[in-house]
PDB file of C-alpha atoms in Angstrom:
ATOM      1  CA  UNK A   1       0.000   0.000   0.000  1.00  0.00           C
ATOM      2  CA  UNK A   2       1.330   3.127  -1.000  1.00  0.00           C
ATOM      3  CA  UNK A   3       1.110   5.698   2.021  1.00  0.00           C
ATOM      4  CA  UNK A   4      -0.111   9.895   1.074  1.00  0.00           C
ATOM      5  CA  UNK A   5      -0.712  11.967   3.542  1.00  0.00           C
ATOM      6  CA  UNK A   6      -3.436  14.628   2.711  1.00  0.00           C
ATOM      7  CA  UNK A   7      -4.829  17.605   4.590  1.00  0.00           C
ATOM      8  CA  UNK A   8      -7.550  20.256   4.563  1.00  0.00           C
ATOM      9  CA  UNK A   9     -10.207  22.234   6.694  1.00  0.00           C
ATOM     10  CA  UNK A  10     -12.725  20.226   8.581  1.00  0.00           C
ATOM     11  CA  UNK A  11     -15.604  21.795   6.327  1.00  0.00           C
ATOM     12  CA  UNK A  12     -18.720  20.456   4.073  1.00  0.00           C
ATOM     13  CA  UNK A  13     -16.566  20.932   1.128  1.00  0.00           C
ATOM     14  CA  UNK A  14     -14.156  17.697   1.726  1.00  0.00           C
ATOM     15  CA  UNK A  15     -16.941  15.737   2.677  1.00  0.00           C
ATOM     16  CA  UNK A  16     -16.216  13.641  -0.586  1.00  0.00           C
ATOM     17  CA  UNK A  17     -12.686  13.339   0.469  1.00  0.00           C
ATOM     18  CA  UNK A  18     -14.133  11.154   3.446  1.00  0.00           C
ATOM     19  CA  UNK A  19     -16.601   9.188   1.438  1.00  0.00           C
ATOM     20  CA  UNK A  20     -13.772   7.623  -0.976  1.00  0.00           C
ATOM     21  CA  UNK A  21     -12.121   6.870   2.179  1.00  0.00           C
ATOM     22  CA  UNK A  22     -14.913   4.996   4.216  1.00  0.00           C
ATOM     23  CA  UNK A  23     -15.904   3.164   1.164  1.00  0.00           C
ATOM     24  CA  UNK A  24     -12.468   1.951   0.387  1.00  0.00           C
ATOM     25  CA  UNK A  25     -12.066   3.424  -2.965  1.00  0.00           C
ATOM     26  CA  UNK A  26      -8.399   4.777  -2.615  1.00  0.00           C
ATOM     27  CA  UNK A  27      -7.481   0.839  -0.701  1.00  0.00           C
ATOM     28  CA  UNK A  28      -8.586  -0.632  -3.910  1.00  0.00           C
ATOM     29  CA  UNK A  29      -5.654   1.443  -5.665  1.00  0.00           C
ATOM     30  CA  UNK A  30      -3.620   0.209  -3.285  1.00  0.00           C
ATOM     31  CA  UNK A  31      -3.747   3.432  -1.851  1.00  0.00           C
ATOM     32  CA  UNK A  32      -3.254   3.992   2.140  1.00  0.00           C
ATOM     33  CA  UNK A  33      -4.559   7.800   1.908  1.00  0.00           C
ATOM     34  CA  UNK A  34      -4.639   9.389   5.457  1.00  0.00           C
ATOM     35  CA  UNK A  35      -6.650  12.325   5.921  1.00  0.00           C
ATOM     36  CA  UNK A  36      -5.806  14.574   8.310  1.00  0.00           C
ATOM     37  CA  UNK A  37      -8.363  18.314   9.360  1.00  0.00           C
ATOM     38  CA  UNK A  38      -6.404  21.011   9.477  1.00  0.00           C
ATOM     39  CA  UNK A  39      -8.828  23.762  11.207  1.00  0.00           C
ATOM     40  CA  UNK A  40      -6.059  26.530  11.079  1.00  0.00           C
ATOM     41  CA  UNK A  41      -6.865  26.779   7.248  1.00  0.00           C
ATOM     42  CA  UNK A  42      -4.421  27.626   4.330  1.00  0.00           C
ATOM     43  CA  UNK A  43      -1.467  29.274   6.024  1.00  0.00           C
ATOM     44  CA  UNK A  44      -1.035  26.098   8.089  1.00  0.00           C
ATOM     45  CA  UNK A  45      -1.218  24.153   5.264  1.00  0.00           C
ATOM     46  CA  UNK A  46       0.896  25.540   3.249  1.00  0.00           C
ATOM     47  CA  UNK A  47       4.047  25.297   5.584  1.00  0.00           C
ATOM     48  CA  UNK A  48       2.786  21.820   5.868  1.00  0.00           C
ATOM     49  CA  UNK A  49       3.229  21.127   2.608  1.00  0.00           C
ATOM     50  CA  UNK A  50       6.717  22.899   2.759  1.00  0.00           C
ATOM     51  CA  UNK A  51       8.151  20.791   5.529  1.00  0.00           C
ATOM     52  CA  UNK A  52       7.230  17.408   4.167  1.00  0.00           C
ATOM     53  CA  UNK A  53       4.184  16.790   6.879  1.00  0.00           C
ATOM     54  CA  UNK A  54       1.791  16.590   4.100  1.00  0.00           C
ATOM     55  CA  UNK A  55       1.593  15.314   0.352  1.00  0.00           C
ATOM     56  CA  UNK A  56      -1.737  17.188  -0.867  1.00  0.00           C
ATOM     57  CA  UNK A  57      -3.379  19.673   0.525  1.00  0.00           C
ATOM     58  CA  UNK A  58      -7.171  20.991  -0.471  1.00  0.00           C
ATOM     59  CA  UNK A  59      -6.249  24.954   0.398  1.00  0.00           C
ATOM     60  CA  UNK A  60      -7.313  28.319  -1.256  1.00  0.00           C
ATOM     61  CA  UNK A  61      -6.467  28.907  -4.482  1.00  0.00           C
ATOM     62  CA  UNK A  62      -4.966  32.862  -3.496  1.00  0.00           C
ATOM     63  CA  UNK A  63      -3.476  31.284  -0.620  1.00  0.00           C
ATOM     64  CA  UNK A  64      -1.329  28.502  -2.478  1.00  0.00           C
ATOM     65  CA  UNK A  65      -0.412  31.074  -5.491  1.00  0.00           C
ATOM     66  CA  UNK A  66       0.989  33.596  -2.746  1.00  0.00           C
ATOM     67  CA  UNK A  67       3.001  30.919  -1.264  1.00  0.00           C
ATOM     68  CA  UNK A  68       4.266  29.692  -4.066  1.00  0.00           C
ATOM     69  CA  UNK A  69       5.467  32.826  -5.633  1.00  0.00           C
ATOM     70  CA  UNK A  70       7.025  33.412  -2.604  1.00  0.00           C
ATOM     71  CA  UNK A  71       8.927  30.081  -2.788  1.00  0.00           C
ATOM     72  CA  UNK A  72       7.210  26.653  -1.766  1.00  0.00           C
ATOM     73  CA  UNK A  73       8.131  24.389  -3.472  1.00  0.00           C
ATOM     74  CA  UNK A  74       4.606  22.788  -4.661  1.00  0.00           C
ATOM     75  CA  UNK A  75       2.008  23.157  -7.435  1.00  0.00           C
ATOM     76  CA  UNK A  76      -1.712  23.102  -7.837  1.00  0.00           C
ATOM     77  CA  UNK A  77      -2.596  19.731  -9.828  1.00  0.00           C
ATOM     78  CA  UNK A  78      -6.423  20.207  -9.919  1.00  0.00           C
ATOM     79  CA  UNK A  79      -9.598  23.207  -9.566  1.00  0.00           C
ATOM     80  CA  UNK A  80     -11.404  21.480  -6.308  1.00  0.00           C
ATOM     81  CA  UNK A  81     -14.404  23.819  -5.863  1.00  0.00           C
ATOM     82  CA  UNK A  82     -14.958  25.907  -8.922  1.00  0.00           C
ATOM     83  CA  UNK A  83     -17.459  28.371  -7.676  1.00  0.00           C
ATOM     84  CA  UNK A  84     -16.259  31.191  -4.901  1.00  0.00           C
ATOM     85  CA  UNK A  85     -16.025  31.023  -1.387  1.00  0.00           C
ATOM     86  CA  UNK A  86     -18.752  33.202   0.569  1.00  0.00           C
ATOM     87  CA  UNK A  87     -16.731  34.842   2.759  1.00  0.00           C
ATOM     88  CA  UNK A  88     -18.848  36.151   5.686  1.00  0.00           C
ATOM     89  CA  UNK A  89     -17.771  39.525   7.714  1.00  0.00           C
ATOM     90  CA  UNK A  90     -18.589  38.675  11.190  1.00  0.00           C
ATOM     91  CA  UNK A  91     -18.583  41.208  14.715  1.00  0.00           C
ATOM     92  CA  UNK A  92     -18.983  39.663  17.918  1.00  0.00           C
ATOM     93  CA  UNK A  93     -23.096  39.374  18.998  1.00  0.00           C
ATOM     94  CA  UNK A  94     -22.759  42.731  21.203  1.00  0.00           C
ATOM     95  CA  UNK A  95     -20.757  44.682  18.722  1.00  0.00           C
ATOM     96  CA  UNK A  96     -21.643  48.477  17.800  1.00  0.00           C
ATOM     97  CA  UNK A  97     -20.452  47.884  14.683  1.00  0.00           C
ATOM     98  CA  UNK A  98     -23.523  47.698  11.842  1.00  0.00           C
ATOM     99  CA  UNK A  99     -22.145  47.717   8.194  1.00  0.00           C
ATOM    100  CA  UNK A 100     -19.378  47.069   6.755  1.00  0.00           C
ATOM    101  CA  UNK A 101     -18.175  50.480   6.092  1.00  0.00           C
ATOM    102  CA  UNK A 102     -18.453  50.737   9.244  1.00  0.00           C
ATOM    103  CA  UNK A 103     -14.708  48.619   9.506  1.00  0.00           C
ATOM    104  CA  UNK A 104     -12.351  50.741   8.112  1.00  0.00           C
ATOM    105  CA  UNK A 105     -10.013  51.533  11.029  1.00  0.00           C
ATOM    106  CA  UNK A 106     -11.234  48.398  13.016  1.00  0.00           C
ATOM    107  CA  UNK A 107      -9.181  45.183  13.439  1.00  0.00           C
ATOM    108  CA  UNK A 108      -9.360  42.263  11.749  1.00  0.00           C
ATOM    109  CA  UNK A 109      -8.949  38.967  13.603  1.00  0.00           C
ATOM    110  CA  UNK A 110      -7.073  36.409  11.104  1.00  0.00           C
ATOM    111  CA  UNK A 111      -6.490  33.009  10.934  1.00  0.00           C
ATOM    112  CA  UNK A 112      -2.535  33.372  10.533  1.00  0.00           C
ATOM    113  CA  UNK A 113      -0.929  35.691   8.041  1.00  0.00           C
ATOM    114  CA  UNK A 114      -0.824  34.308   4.573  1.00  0.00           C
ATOM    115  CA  UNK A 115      -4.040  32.635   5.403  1.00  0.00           C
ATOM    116  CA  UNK A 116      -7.555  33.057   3.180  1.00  0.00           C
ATOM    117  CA  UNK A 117      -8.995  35.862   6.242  1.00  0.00           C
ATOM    118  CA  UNK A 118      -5.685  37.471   6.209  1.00  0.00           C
ATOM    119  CA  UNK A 119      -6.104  37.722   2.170  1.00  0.00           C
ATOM    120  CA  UNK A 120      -9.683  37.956   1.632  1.00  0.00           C
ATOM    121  CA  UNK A 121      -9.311  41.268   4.112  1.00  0.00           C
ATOM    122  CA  UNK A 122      -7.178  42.917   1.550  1.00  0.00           C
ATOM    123  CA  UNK A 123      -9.429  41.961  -1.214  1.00  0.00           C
ATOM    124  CA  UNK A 124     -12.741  43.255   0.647  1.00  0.00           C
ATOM    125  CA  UNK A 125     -10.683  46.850   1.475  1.00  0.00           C
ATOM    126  CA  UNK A 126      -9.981  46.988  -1.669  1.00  0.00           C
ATOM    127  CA  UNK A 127     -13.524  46.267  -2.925  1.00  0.00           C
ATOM    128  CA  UNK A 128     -14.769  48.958   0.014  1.00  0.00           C
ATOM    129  CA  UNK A 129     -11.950  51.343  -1.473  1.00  0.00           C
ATOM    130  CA  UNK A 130     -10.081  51.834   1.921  1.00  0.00           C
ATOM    131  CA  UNK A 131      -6.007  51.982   2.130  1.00  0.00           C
ATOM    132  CA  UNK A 132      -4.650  48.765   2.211  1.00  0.00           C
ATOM    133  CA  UNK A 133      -1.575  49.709   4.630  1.00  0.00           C
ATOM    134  CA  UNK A 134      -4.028  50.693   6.961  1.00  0.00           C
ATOM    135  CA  UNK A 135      -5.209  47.356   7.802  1.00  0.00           C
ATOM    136  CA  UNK A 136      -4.902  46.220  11.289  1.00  0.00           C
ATOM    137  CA  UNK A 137      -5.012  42.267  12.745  1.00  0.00           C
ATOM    138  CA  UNK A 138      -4.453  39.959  15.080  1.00  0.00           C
ATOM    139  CA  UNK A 139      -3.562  36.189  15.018  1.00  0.00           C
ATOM    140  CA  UNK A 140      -5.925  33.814  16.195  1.00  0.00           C
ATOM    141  CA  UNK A 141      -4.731  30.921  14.615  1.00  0.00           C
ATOM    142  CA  UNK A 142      -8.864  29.303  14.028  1.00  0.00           C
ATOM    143  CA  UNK A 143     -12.639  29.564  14.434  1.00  0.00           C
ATOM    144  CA  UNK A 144     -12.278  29.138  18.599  1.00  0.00           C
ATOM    145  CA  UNK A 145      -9.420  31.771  18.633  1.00  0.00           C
ATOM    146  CA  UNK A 146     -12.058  34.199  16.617  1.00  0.00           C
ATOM    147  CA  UNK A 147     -14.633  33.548  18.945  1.00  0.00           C
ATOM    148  CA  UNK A 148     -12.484  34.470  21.564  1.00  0.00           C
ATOM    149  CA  UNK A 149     -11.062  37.164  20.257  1.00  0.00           C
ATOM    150  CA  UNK A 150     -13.809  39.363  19.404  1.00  0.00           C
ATOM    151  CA  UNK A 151     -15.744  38.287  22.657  1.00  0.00           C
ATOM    152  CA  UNK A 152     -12.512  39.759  24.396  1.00  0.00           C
ATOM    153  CA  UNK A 153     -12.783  42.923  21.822  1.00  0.00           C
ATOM    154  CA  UNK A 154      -8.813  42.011  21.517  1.00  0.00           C
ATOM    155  CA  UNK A 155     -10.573  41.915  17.620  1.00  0.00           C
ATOM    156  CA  UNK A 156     -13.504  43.602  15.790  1.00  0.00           C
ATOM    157  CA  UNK A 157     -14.050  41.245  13.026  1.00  0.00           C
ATOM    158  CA  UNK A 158     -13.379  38.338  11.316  1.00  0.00           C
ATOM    159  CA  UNK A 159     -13.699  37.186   7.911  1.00  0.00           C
ATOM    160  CA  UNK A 160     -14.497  33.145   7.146  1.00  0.00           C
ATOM    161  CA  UNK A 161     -16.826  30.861   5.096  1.00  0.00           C
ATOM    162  CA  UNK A 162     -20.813  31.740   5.065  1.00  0.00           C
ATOM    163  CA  UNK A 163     -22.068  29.236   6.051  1.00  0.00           C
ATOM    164  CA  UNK A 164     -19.323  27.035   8.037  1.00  0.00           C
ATOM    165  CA  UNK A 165     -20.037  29.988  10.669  1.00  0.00           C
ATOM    166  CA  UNK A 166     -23.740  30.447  10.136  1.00  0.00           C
ATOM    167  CA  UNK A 167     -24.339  28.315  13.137  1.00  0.00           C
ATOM    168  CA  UNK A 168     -22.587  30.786  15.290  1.00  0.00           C
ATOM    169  CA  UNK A 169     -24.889  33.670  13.717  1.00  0.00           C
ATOM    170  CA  UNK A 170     -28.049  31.352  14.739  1.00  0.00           C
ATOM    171  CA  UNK A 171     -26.733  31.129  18.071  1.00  0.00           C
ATOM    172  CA  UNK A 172     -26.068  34.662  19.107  1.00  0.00           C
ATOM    173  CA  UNK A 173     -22.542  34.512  19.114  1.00  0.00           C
ATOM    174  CA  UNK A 174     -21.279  36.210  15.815  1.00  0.00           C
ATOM    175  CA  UNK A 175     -23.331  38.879  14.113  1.00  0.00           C
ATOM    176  CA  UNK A 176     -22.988  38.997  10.351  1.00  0.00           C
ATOM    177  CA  UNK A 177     -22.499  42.051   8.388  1.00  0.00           C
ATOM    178  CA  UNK A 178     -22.037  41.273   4.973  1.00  0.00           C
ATOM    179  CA  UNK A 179     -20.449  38.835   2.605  1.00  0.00           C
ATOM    180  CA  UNK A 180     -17.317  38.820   0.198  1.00  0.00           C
ATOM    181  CA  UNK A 181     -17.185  36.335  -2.779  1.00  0.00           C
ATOM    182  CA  UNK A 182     -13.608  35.007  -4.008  1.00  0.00           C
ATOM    183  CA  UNK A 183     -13.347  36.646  -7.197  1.00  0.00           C
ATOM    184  CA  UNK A 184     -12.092  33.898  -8.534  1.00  0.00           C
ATOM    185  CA  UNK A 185     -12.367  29.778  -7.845  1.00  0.00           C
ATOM    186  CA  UNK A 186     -12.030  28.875  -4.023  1.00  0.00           C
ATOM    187  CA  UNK A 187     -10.487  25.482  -3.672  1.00  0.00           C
ATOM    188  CA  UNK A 188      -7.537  24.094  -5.273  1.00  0.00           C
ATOM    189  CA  UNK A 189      -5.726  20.642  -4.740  1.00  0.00           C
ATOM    190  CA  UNK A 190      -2.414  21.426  -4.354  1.00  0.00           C
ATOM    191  CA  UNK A 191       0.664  18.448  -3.896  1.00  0.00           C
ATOM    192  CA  UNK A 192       4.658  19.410  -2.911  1.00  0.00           C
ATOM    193  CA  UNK A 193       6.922  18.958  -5.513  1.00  0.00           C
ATOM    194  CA  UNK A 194       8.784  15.896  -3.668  1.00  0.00           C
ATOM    195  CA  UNK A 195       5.455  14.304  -3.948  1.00  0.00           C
ATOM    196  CA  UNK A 196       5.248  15.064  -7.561  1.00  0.00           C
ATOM    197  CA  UNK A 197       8.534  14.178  -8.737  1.00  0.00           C
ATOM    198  CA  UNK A 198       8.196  10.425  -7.199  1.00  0.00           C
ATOM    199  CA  UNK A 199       4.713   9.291  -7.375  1.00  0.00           C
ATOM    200  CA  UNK A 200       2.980  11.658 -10.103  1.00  0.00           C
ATOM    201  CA  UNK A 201       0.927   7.776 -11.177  1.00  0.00           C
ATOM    202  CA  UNK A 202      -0.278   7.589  -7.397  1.00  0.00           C
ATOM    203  CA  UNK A 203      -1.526  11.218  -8.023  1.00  0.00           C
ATOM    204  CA  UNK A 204      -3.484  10.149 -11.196  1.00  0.00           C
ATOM    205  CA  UNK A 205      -5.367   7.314  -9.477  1.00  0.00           C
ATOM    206  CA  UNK A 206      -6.382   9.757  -6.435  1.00  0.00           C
ATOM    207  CA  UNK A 207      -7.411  12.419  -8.844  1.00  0.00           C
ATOM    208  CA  UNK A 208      -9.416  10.049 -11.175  1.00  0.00           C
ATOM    209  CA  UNK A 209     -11.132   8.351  -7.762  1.00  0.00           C
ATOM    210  CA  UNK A 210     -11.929  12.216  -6.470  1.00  0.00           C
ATOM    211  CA  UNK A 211     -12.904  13.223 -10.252  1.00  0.00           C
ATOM    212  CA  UNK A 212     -15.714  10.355  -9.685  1.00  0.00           C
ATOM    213  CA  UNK A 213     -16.846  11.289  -6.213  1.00  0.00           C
ATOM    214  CA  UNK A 214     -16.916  14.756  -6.650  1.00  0.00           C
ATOM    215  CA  UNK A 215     -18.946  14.726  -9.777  1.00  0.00           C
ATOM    216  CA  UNK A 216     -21.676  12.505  -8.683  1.00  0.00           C
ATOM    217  CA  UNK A 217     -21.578  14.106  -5.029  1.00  0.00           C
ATOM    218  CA  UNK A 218     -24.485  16.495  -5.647  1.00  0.00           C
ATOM    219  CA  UNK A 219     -26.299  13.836  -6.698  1.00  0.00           C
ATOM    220  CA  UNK A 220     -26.139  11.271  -3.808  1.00  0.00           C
ATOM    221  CA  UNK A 221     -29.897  10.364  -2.277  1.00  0.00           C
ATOM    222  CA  UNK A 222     -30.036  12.667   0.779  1.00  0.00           C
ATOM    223  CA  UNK A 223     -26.683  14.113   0.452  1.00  0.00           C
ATOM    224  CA  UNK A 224     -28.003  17.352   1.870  1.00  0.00           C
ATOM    225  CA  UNK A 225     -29.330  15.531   5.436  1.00  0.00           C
ATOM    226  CA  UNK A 226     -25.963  14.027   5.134  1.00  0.00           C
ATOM    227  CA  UNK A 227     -24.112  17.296   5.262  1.00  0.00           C
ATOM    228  CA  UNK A 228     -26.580  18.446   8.112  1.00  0.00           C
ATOM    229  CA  UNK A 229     -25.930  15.829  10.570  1.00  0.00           C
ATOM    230  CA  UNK A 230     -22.241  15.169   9.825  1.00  0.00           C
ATOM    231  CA  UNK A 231     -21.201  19.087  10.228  1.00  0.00           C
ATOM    232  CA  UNK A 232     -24.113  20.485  12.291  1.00  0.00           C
ATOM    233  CA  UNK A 233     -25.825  22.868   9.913  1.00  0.00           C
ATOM    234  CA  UNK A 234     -29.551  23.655   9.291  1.00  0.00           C
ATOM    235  CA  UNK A 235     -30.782  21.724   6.405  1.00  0.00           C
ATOM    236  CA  UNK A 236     -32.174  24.743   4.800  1.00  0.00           C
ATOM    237  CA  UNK A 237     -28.839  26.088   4.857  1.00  0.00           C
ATOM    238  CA  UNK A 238     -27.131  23.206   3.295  1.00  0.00           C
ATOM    239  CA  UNK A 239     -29.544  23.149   0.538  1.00  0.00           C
ATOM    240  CA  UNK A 240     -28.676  26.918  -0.015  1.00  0.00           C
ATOM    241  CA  UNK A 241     -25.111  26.233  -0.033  1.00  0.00           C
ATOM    242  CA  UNK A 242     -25.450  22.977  -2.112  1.00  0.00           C
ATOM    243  CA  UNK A 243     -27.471  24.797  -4.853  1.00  0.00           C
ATOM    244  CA  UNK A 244     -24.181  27.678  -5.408  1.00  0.00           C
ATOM    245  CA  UNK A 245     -21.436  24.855  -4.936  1.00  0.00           C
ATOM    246  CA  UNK A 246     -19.816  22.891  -8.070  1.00  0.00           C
ATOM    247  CA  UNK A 247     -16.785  20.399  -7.647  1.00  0.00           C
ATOM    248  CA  UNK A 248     -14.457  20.870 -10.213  1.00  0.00           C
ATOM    249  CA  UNK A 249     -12.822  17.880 -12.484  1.00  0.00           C
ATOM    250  CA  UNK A 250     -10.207  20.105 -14.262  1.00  0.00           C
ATOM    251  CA  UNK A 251      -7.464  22.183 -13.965  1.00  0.00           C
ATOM    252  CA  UNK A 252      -7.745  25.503 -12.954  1.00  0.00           C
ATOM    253  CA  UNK A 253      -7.842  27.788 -16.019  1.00  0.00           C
ATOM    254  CA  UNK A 254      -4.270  30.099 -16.754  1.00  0.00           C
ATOM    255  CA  UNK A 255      -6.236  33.431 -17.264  1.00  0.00           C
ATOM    256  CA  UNK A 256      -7.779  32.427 -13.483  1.00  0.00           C
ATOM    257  CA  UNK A 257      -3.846  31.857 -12.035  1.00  0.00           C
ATOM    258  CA  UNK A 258      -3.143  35.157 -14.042  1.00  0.00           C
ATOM    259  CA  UNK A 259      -6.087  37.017 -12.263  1.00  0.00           C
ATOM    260  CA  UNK A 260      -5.237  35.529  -8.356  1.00  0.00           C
ATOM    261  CA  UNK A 261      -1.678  36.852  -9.576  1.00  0.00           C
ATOM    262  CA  UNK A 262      -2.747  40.533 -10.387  1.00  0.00           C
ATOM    263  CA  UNK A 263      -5.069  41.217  -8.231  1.00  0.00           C
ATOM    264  CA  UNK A 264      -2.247  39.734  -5.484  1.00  0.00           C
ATOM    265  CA  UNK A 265       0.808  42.566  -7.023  1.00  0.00           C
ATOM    266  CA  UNK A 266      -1.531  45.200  -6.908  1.00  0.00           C
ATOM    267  CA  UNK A 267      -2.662  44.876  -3.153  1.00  0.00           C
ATOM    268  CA  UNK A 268       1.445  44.552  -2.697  1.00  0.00           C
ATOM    269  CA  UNK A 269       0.824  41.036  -1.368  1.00  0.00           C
ATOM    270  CA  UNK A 270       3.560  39.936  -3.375  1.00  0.00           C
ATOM    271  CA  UNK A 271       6.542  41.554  -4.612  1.00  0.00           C
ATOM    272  CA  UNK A 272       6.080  40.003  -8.183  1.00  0.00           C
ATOM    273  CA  UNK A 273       4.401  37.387 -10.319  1.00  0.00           C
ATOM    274  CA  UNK A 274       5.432  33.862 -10.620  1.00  0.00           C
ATOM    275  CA  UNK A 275       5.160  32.262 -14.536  1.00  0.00           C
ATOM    276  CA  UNK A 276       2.188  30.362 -14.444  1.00  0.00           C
ATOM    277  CA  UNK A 277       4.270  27.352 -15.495  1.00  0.00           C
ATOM    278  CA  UNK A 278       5.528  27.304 -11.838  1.00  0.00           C
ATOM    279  CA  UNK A 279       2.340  27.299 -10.411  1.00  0.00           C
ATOM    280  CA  UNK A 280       0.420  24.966 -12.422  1.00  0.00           C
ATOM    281  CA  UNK A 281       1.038  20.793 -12.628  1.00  0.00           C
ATOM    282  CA  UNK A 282       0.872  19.518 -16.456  1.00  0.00           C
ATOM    283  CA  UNK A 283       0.583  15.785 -17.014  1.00  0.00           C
ATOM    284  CA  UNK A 284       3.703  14.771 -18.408  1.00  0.00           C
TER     285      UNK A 284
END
C-alpha cells in the first residue's frame, strides 16, 4: 500500500474526500490515503506542505499562489471547488459595529498571516476602497481563537466561510455584516513537488477516484441531510449552499492563475508574479 498523507479544513466541502475513504475506494488502488483536518486553514497548510508533513493539501487557491510565488516548493494539480467562497464579515453578537463600512479603522482577527482571512481582508478593502496599509489584525490561529477574540474585543471582526459559521450567527454569538465572494475559484488541490517528482501515477489514481466522487456528489440520495448531521448545519442552509457549490474535475484555467496573480501585485501582497508554469502541474 502506498502511504499519502493529505490535509484540509474540517468543512462540508471535503466531505467527498471522506466518502472515498470509508468506502475503500483509494485501498482498492492500493492506496493507504490518510486524511488529516487542518482547522487553522491555508497558512497552516501551506508550511505543511513545505516541511514534508503533508503530500496534498485541499487549500485556497490565493493562498497557495501567494506561497508559491514566494517560494514553496509545490504546485496546484487540480480546480477542487470551482465556484467562490462566501466569505462572511462577522462582529462579535454585542458589537456596535452595523455595516461594513463601518470597519475601516477596526481590526481584523485572522487566521494566521498568509491565510484566506488574512487575504480575503485585503481583497474586501480593496472592494470597500479603503487603504490597504491601513489594515490592522491579530492572530488567532482558528474559528475558537475568533470567537475568543472578538468576545474579548482584543478583535472587531473576522472574515471566514458563510455558512461554516452560520451556526454561530443562529446562536447569538457572531453577528454577520455582509459577505465577500472570491473573485475567482475557491479550492484548489495542491501536492509538494517531492510528492510530484516520485509518485505523479499515485496522483493520477487519487485524482481520477476524487474526479468520480466529486462529480456525482451532488447527486447522492439525501446528500443534503448528510451534510446536516455530519457538520451540524440547518438543512435549509445546506440546501442553499449545495445549490451555489460545483466540484471541479479540471485544472484551474491560466487566465484564473493570471487574475489571483494581479489582483495579489496590486494589493502589494507579493513583490512580483510567478510564470504560471511554476504554479500549475501539467501531465507529463
Amino acid at each position: 500500500m502506498k502511504k499519502v498523507n493529505v490535509i484540509g479544513v474540517p468543512e462540508h466541502f471535503n466531505l467527498p474526500w471522506h466518502l472515498a475513504i470509508e468506502e475503500g475506494a483509494f485501498e482498492d488502488r492500493g492506496i493507504d490515503l490518510q486524511w488529516t483536518d487542518i482547522p487553522e486553514g491555508t497558512g497552516r497548510m501551506c508550511d505543511m506542505l513545505e516541511a514534508g508533513e503533508a503530500d496534498l493539501a485541499i487549500v485556497l487557491t490565493e493562498g497557495i499562489v501567494k506561497k508559491i510565488t514566494e517560494g514553496l516548493e509545490a504546485k496546484i494539480v487540480r480546480e477542487y471547488i470551482s465556484t467562490p467562497l462566501q466569505w462572511g464579515i462577522h462582529v462579535a453578537a454585542e458589537s456596535h459595529y452595523q455595516k461594513v463600512e463601518e470597519l475601516q479603522h477596526a481590526r481584523a482577527a485572522i487566521s494566521r498571516f498568509g491565510s484566506g482571512s488574512h487575504l480575503m481582508a485585503f481583497v474586501n478593502a480593496r472592494q470597500q476602497g479603503w487603504d490597504t496599509k491601513s489594515l490592522k489584525f491579530k492572530e488567532i490561529q482558528h474559528l475558537e481563537g475568533a470567537i475568543e477574540a472578538l468576545s474579548n474585543k482584543e478583535a472587531d471582526y473576522f472574515m471566514w466561510e458563510h455558512f461554516t459559521t452560520k451556526p454561530l450567527v443562529d446562536e447569538g454569538i457572531f453577528r454577520r455584516l455582509g459577505d465577500c465572494p472570491t473573485p475567482w475559484p475557491c479550492f484548489v488541490i495542491a501536492a509538494n513537488d517531492r510528492f510530484l517528482e516520485k509518485e505523479h501515477g499515485t496522483l493520477e489514481h487519487i485524482l481520477e477516484i476524487m474526479d468520480n466522487y466529486t462529480g456525482e456528489f451532488r447527486n447522492i440520495p439525501s446528500i443534503d441531510r448528510t451534510l446536516s448531521n455530519r457538520y451540524g448545519q440547518q438543512l435549509e442552509d445546506i440546501r442553499i449552499w449545495l445549490s451555489s457549490t460545483r466540484w471541479s474535475q479540471k485544472q484551474i484555467s491560466e487566465e484564473v492563475i493570471e487574475n489571483v496573480s494581479n489582483t495579489l501585485l496590486y494589493l502589494k501582497l507579493i513583490d512580483e508574479k510567478a510564470e504560471v508554469s511554476d504554479l500549475l502541474w501539467k501531465k507529463s
